[in-house]
């Protein structure tokens, strides 16, 4: 194989690689543009069989340039579902009902124990550990996201966002 | 004259003994404070735990005597609490497992007392607290008796209902719940400190939030060592 041919082959491989890399990156960016909101790690804390309320936690990422708001959550088998936030007010833990949850532009809202959470009230049946529960989340831009939250154990109250 | 002098000397000696004893019992714990990651010393012989008589999950009396002879971690909860209380109970289950994994000589009893005896009967508490760990003890009883213990430990709670427009209304301490409160529901704002009770039935330290399991385990070990010195 002549040196000239080797160089040409190398150049062609490099060109194809760069083209593919660009295409992949472009696809990824397009995906991002097409998905203004992404949800990660949705979970419901496993609770006693007679628990009157359950907590649903997740991470919501807003990829747009504007604040988005989670306005409601829906799933079957509960008396009602509310958006809540726990705050630590001078050592007194207060649970405040929210009309919406703000997700900052290009930012994240982390729903976690001791902070923002979705409250599933009056379960017809408390789900067992390992079950997956479908929940529909609605946002103020008219969009909705169907998620599957897995039921698992959870503790460790992290630092609270408000003091 | 000599009788008076002897009496005065006797009184002075007695006062000195009392003072020395008092200083001695405080000394160890005060010097310990700087070594503790999150616990706050609450030991105060001048302010013993008030007398209380409550009912445990098996409908047995739970009073001061039940805190004698063993270490206990005492916390206040209510079962309609979706966030803070289950987090605390889950943390206590993790703490117990952590102490067991370290072959700790002492594993404190975990006692969860309800702020809400109206809804949290002994039966309700039994199902609820044993979900987190089979050995956990749930305690209910009369509001007045619970309040006595709440005051004695410097804890606090307030009941909150929602009016017809959905606005939260905090009830006053002795204000009765509206007739429809059980149906509509109410929440309780409350302190979430966890109390370490020593085998003399007195509070030794308190753990404020957030409850980090590894920090709590280390502090408990130090507190037990200081108590047993």
Coordinates of C-alpha atoms in Angstrom, one line a residue:
Chain A
X1 CA 0.0 0.0 0.0
X2 CA 1.5 3.3 -1.1
X3 CA 2.0 6.1 1.4
X4 CA -0.3 8.3 -0.7
X5 CA -3.1 5.8 -0.6
X6 CA -2.6 5.4 3.2
X7 CA -2.9 9.2 3.7
X8 CA -6.0 9.3 1.5
X9 CA -7.6 6.4 3.5
X10 CA -6.8 8.1 6.8
X11 CA -8.2 11.4 5.6
X12 CA -11.4 9.7 4.5
X13 CA -11.8 7.8 7.8
X14 CA -11.2 11.1 9.7
X15 CA -13.8 12.9 7.6
X16 CA -16.4 10.2 8.0
X17 CA -15.8 10.2 11.8
X18 CA -16.1 14.0 12.1
X19 CA -19.3 13.9 10.0
X20 CA -20.9 11.3 12.2
X21 CA -19.8 13.1 15.4
X22 CA -21.4 16.3 14.1
X23 CA -24.6 14.5 13.1
X24 CA -24.8 12.8 16.5
X25 CA -24.3 16.1 18.3
X26 CA -26.9 17.8 16.1
X27 CA -29.4 15.0 16.8
X28 CA -28.7 15.4 20.6
X29 CA -29.2 19.1 20.4
X30 CA -32.4 18.7 18.5
X31 CA -33.6 16.2 21.1
X32 CA -32.9 18.8 23.8
X33 CA -34.8 21.5 21.9
X34 CA -37.7 19.1 21.4
X35 CA -37.8 18.3 25.1
X36 CA -38.4 21.5 27.1
X37 CA -38.8 19.4 30.2
X38 CA -37.0 16.3 31.4
X39 CA -37.9 14.3 34.5
X40 CA -35.4 12.0 36.3
X41 CA -35.5 9.6 39.2
X42 CA -39.2 9.7 40.0
X43 CA -39.9 7.7 43.2
X44 CA -42.6 7.3 45.9
X45 CA -41.5 6.6 49.4
X46 CA -42.7 3.1 50.5
X47 CA -45.1 3.6 53.4
X48 CA -47.0 1.6 56.1
X49 CA -50.1 -0.2 54.9
X50 CA -52.3 2.3 56.8
X51 CA -50.4 5.5 55.7
X52 CA -52.9 8.3 55.1
X53 CA -50.5 10.1 52.7
X54 CA -47.5 9.3 50.5
X55 CA -44.7 11.5 49.2
X56 CA -43.7 11.5 45.5
X57 CA -40.2 12.9 44.7
X58 CA -38.3 13.6 41.4
X59 CA -36.0 16.0 39.6
X60 CA -37.5 18.3 36.9
X61 CA -35.2 20.0 34.4
X62 CA -36.3 22.9 32.4
X63 CA -34.3 23.3 29.1
X64 CA -36.1 26.4 28.0
X65 CA -35.2 30.1 28.5
X66 CA -38.3 30.7 30.5
X67 CA -39.5 29.6 34.0
X68 CA -42.0 26.8 33.8
X69 CA -44.5 25.7 36.4
X70 CA -45.7 22.3 37.5
X71 CA -49.4 23.0 38.1
X72 CA -50.8 19.5 38.9
X73 CA -50.2 15.8 39.2
X74 CA -52.7 13.1 38.4
X75 CA -52.9 9.4 39.2
X76 CA -55.7 6.9 40.0
X77 CA -56.5 5.6 43.4
X78 CA -56.0 8.6 45.6
X79 CA -58.6 10.9 47.2
X80 CA -56.6 14.0 46.1
X81 CA -53.1 15.0 45.1
X82 CA -51.5 18.2 46.3
X83 CA -48.2 20.1 45.7
X84 CA -46.4 20.8 48.9
X85 CA -43.2 22.2 50.3
X86 CA -41.7 21.6 53.7
X87 CA -39.9 24.5 55.3
X88 CA -37.9 24.8 58.5
X89 CA -39.1 27.9 60.2
X90 CA -36.9 28.4 63.3
X91 CA -36.9 24.6 64.0
X92 CA -40.7 24.2 63.3
X93 CA -41.3 22.0 60.3
X94 CA -44.1 23.5 58.3
X95 CA -45.8 21.9 55.3
X96 CA -47.1 24.5 52.9
X97 CA -49.6 23.7 50.2
X98 CA -48.5 25.2 46.8
X99 CA -50.6 26.2 43.8
X100 CA -47.6 25.5 41.5
X101 CA -43.9 24.6 41.6
X102 CA -41.5 26.9 39.7
X103 CA -38.8 25.3 37.6
X104 CA -36.3 28.0 36.8
X105 CA -35.2 28.7 33.1
X106 CA -32.3 26.4 32.2
X107 CA -32.5 25.1 35.7
X108 CA -33.7 22.3 38.0
X109 CA -36.3 21.8 40.7
X110 CA -35.4 18.8 43.0
X111 CA -38.4 17.4 44.8
X112 CA -36.9 15.5 47.8
X113 CA -37.7 14.6 51.4
X114 CA -37.8 17.7 53.7
X115 CA -38.4 20.0 50.7
X116 CA -40.7 20.2 47.7
X117 CA -42.8 17.1 47.3
X118 CA -46.0 15.9 45.7
X119 CA -48.5 14.6 48.3
X120 CA -50.6 11.6 47.4
X121 CA -53.5 11.7 49.9
X122 CA -55.9 9.0 50.9
X123 CA -54.6 6.0 48.9
X124 CA -57.2 3.3 48.2
X125 CA -54.3 0.9 48.6
X126 CA -50.8 1.7 49.7
X127 CA -48.4 0.5 46.9
X128 CA -45.7 -2.0 47.9
X129 CA -42.0 -1.5 47.5
X130 CA -40.9 -2.2 43.9
X131 CA -44.2 -1.3 42.3
X132 CA -44.3 1.3 39.5
X133 CA -47.0 4.0 39.6
X134 CA -47.9 6.0 36.5
X135 CA -48.3 9.7 37.3
X136 CA -49.3 12.5 34.8
X137 CA -47.6 15.8 35.4
X138 CA -49.1 19.0 33.9
X139 CA -47.2 22.2 33.3
X140 CA -48.3 25.8 32.7
X141 CA -47.2 25.8 29.0
X142 CA -49.9 23.2 28.3
X143 CA -47.6 20.3 28.2
X144 CA -47.9 17.1 30.2
X145 CA -45.5 14.3 31.1
X146 CA -46.4 10.8 32.0
X147 CA -43.8 9.3 34.4
X148 CA -43.4 6.0 36.1
X149 CA -42.5 6.4 39.8
X150 CA -41.0 3.4 41.5
X151 CA -41.8 2.7 45.2
X152 CA -38.8 2.5 47.3
X153 CA -37.4 3.1 50.8
X154 CA -36.2 6.6 51.6
X155 CA -34.9 8.6 54.5
X156 CA -32.2 11.2 55.1
X157 CA -33.7 14.6 55.2
X158 CA -31.2 16.8 53.3
X159 CA -30.5 20.4 54.2
X160 CA -33.7 22.4 53.7
X161 CA -33.9 25.1 51.1
X162 CA -35.3 27.7 53.4
X163 CA -34.3 28.6 56.9
Chain B
X1 CA -22.4 30.4 120.5
X2 CA -20.5 27.3 119.7
X3 CA -23.7 25.5 118.5
X4 CA -24.4 28.4 116.1
X5 CA -20.8 28.2 114.7
X6 CA -21.1 24.4 114.3
X7 CA -24.5 24.8 112.6
X8 CA -23.1 27.5 110.2
X9 CA -20.1 25.4 109.4
X10 CA -22.4 22.4 108.7
X11 CA -24.5 24.5 106.4
X12 CA -21.5 25.8 104.5
X13 CA -20.1 22.3 104.1
X14 CA -23.4 21.0 102.9
X15 CA -23.7 23.9 100.4
X16 CA -20.2 23.2 99.2
X17 CA -21.0 19.5 98.6
X18 CA -24.2 20.4 96.7
X19 CA -22.3 22.9 94.6
X20 CA -19.4 20.5 93.9
X21 CA -21.8 17.7 93.0
X22 CA -23.8 20.0 90.7
X23 CA -20.6 21.3 89.0
X24 CA -19.3 17.8 88.6
X25 CA -22.4 16.4 86.9
X26 CA -22.4 19.3 84.4
X27 CA -18.6 19.3 83.8
X28 CA -18.3 16.2 81.6
X29 CA -21.2 17.1 79.3
X30 CA -20.1 20.7 78.9
X31 CA -16.6 19.8 77.8
X32 CA -18.2 17.2 75.5
X33 CA -20.1 19.7 73.4
X34 CA -17.2 20.7 71.2
X35 CA -16.7 17.0 70.3
X36 CA -20.3 16.5 69.1
X37 CA -21.2 16.7 65.4
X38 CA -24.8 17.6 65.8
X39 CA -26.2 16.7 69.3
X40 CA -26.9 19.5 71.7
X41 CA -26.5 18.8 75.4
X42 CA -29.9 19.1 77.2
X43 CA -28.9 17.4 80.5
X44 CA -30.2 19.5 83.4
X45 CA -30.7 18.0 86.8
X46 CA -32.6 21.1 87.8
X47 CA -35.3 20.4 85.2
X48 CA -36.2 16.7 85.3
X49 CA -38.6 15.2 82.8
X50 CA -42.2 15.7 84.0
X51 CA -44.3 12.8 85.1
X52 CA -46.4 11.4 82.3
X53 CA -48.6 8.4 81.6
X54 CA -49.3 7.3 78.1
X55 CA -50.4 4.2 76.2
X56 CA -48.1 2.2 73.9
X57 CA -49.0 0.4 70.7
X58 CA -49.9 -2.8 72.6
X59 CA -52.2 -0.7 74.9
X60 CA -49.7 -1.0 77.8
X61 CA -48.9 1.9 80.0
X62 CA -46.0 4.0 78.8
X63 CA -44.7 6.2 81.5
X64 CA -41.5 7.5 83.1
X65 CA -40.7 4.0 84.3
X66 CA -40.5 2.7 80.7
X67 CA -37.5 5.0 80.1
X68 CA -35.6 3.7 83.1
X69 CA -32.7 1.2 82.8
X70 CA -32.2 1.5 79.0
X71 CA -31.2 4.1 76.4
X72 CA -34.0 5.5 74.3
X73 CA -34.3 7.8 71.3
X74 CA -37.6 9.6 71.6
X75 CA -39.3 11.5 68.7
X76 CA -42.7 13.0 68.1
X77 CA -44.6 12.2 64.9
X78 CA -48.1 12.0 63.4
X79 CA -49.1 9.4 60.8
X80 CA -50.9 11.9 58.5
X81 CA -47.5 13.6 58.0
X82 CA -46.3 12.7 54.5
X83 CA -42.8 14.1 54.6
X84 CA -41.0 15.0 57.8
X85 CA -42.2 12.1 60.1
X86 CA -41.7 9.2 57.7
X87 CA -38.2 10.7 56.9
X88 CA -37.4 10.7 60.6
X89 CA -38.6 7.2 61.1
X90 CA -36.7 6.0 58.0
X91 CA -33.6 7.7 59.4
X92 CA -34.1 6.0 62.7
X93 CA -34.3 2.6 61.0
X94 CA -31.1 3.4 59.1
X95 CA -29.4 4.6 62.4
X96 CA -30.4 1.3 64.1
X97 CA -29.0 -0.7 61.2
X98 CA -25.9 1.4 61.3
X99 CA -25.3 0.8 65.0
X100 CA -26.0 -2.9 64.6
X101 CA -23.5 -3.1 61.7
X102 CA -20.9 -1.5 64.0
X103 CA -21.6 -4.1 66.7
X104 CA -22.5 -1.2 69.0
X105 CA -22.8 -2.3 72.7
X106 CA -25.9 -0.1 73.0
X107 CA -28.8 0.2 70.6
X108 CA -31.3 2.7 72.0
X109 CA -35.0 1.9 71.9
X110 CA -36.8 4.0 69.3
X111 CA -40.0 5.5 70.7
X112 CA -42.3 7.6 68.5
X113 CA -44.9 9.6 70.4
X114 CA -47.8 11.0 68.4
X115 CA -48.8 14.7 68.4
X116 CA -52.2 13.6 67.1
X117 CA -53.8 11.1 69.5
X118 CA -57.3 11.8 68.0
X119 CA -56.3 10.0 64.7
X120 CA -53.3 8.0 65.9
X121 CA -54.7 5.3 68.2
X122 CA -52.3 2.6 69.6
X123 CA -53.5 0.2 66.8
X124 CA -52.9 2.8 64.1
X125 CA -49.4 3.5 65.5
X126 CA -48.6 -0.2 65.7
X127 CA -49.1 -0.7 62.0
X128 CA -47.4 2.6 61.1
X129 CA -44.2 2.6 63.2
X130 CA -43.4 -1.2 62.8
X131 CA -43.3 -0.7 59.0
X132 CA -40.0 1.1 59.5
X133 CA -38.6 -1.4 62.1
X134 CA -40.3 -4.2 63.9
X135 CA -38.9 -3.1 67.2
X136 CA -40.1 0.6 67.1
X137 CA -42.6 1.6 69.8
X138 CA -45.5 3.9 69.0
X139 CA -47.1 5.8 71.8
X140 CA -50.4 7.5 72.1
X141 CA -52.5 8.8 75.0
X142 CA -54.4 11.8 76.3
X143 CA -53.6 15.1 74.7
X144 CA -52.9 16.7 78.1
X145 CA -50.4 14.0 79.0
X146 CA -48.7 14.3 75.6
X147 CA -48.6 18.1 76.0
X148 CA -46.9 17.7 79.4
X149 CA -44.1 15.8 77.8
X150 CA -43.9 18.1 74.7
X151 CA -43.5 21.1 77.1
X152 CA -41.0 19.2 79.3
X153 CA -38.8 18.5 76.3
X154 CA -39.2 22.0 74.8
X155 CA -40.9 20.6 71.7
X156 CA -43.8 22.4 69.9
X157 CA -46.7 21.7 67.6
X158 CA -49.6 23.6 66.1
X159 CA -52.6 22.3 64.1
X160 CA -53.4 23.8 60.8
X161 CA -56.8 23.6 58.9
X162 CA -57.7 25.0 55.5
X163 CA -60.6 27.4 55.2
X164 CA -63.2 27.3 52.3
X165 CA -60.8 29.3 50.1
X166 CA -58.0 26.9 50.7
X167 CA -56.1 29.3 53.0
X168 CA -54.2 27.7 56.0
X169 CA -55.6 28.7 59.4
X170 CA -53.4 27.9 62.5
X171 CA -55.6 26.8 65.4
X172 CA -54.8 28.2 68.9
X173 CA -53.4 25.7 71.4
X174 CA -56.7 24.7 73.1
X175 CA -59.0 25.6 70.3
X176 CA -61.2 22.6 69.4
X177 CA -61.0 21.2 65.8
X178 CA -64.0 22.1 63.6
X179 CA -66.6 19.3 63.3
X180 CA -65.5 18.6 59.7
X181 CA -61.8 18.6 60.4
X182 CA -61.5 14.8 60.5
X183 CA -63.2 14.5 57.1
X184 CA -61.4 17.5 55.5
X185 CA -58.1 16.8 57.2
X186 CA -55.7 18.9 59.1
X187 CA -51.9 19.1 59.2
X188 CA -49.6 19.7 62.1
X189 CA -46.6 22.0 62.0
X190 CA -44.0 20.7 64.6
X191 CA -40.5 20.6 65.8
X192 CA -38.6 17.5 64.7
X193 CA -35.8 17.2 67.3
X194 CA -34.9 13.7 68.4
X195 CA -34.1 13.2 72.1
X196 CA -31.6 10.9 73.6
X197 CA -32.9 9.6 77.0
X198 CA -30.3 8.1 79.4
X199 CA -31.1 5.0 81.6
X200 CA -31.9 7.3 84.5
X201 CA -35.0 8.3 82.5
X202 CA -33.7 11.9 81.8
X203 CA -33.0 13.7 78.6
X204 CA -29.3 13.9 77.9
X205 CA -29.2 15.4 74.5
X206 CA -31.2 16.5 71.5
X207 CA -30.6 16.1 67.8
X208 CA -31.9 18.9 65.6
X209 CA -32.7 18.5 61.9
X210 CA -31.2 17.4 59.5
X211 CA -30.6 14.0 61.1
X212 CA -27.5 12.6 59.5
X213 CA -27.2 8.9 60.5
X214 CA -23.4 8.7 60.7
X215 CA -23.2 11.9 62.8
X216 CA -25.9 10.7 65.1
X217 CA -24.3 7.3 65.6
X218 CA -20.9 8.9 66.5
X219 CA -22.5 11.4 68.9
X220 CA -24.6 8.7 70.6
X221 CA -21.4 6.7 71.2
X222 CA -19.6 9.7 72.8
X223 CA -22.6 10.6 74.9
X224 CA -23.0 7.0 76.3
X225 CA -19.2 6.9 77.1
X226 CA -19.5 10.2 79.0
X227 CA -22.6 9.1 80.9
X228 CA -21.0 5.8 81.9
X229 CA -17.6 7.4 83.0

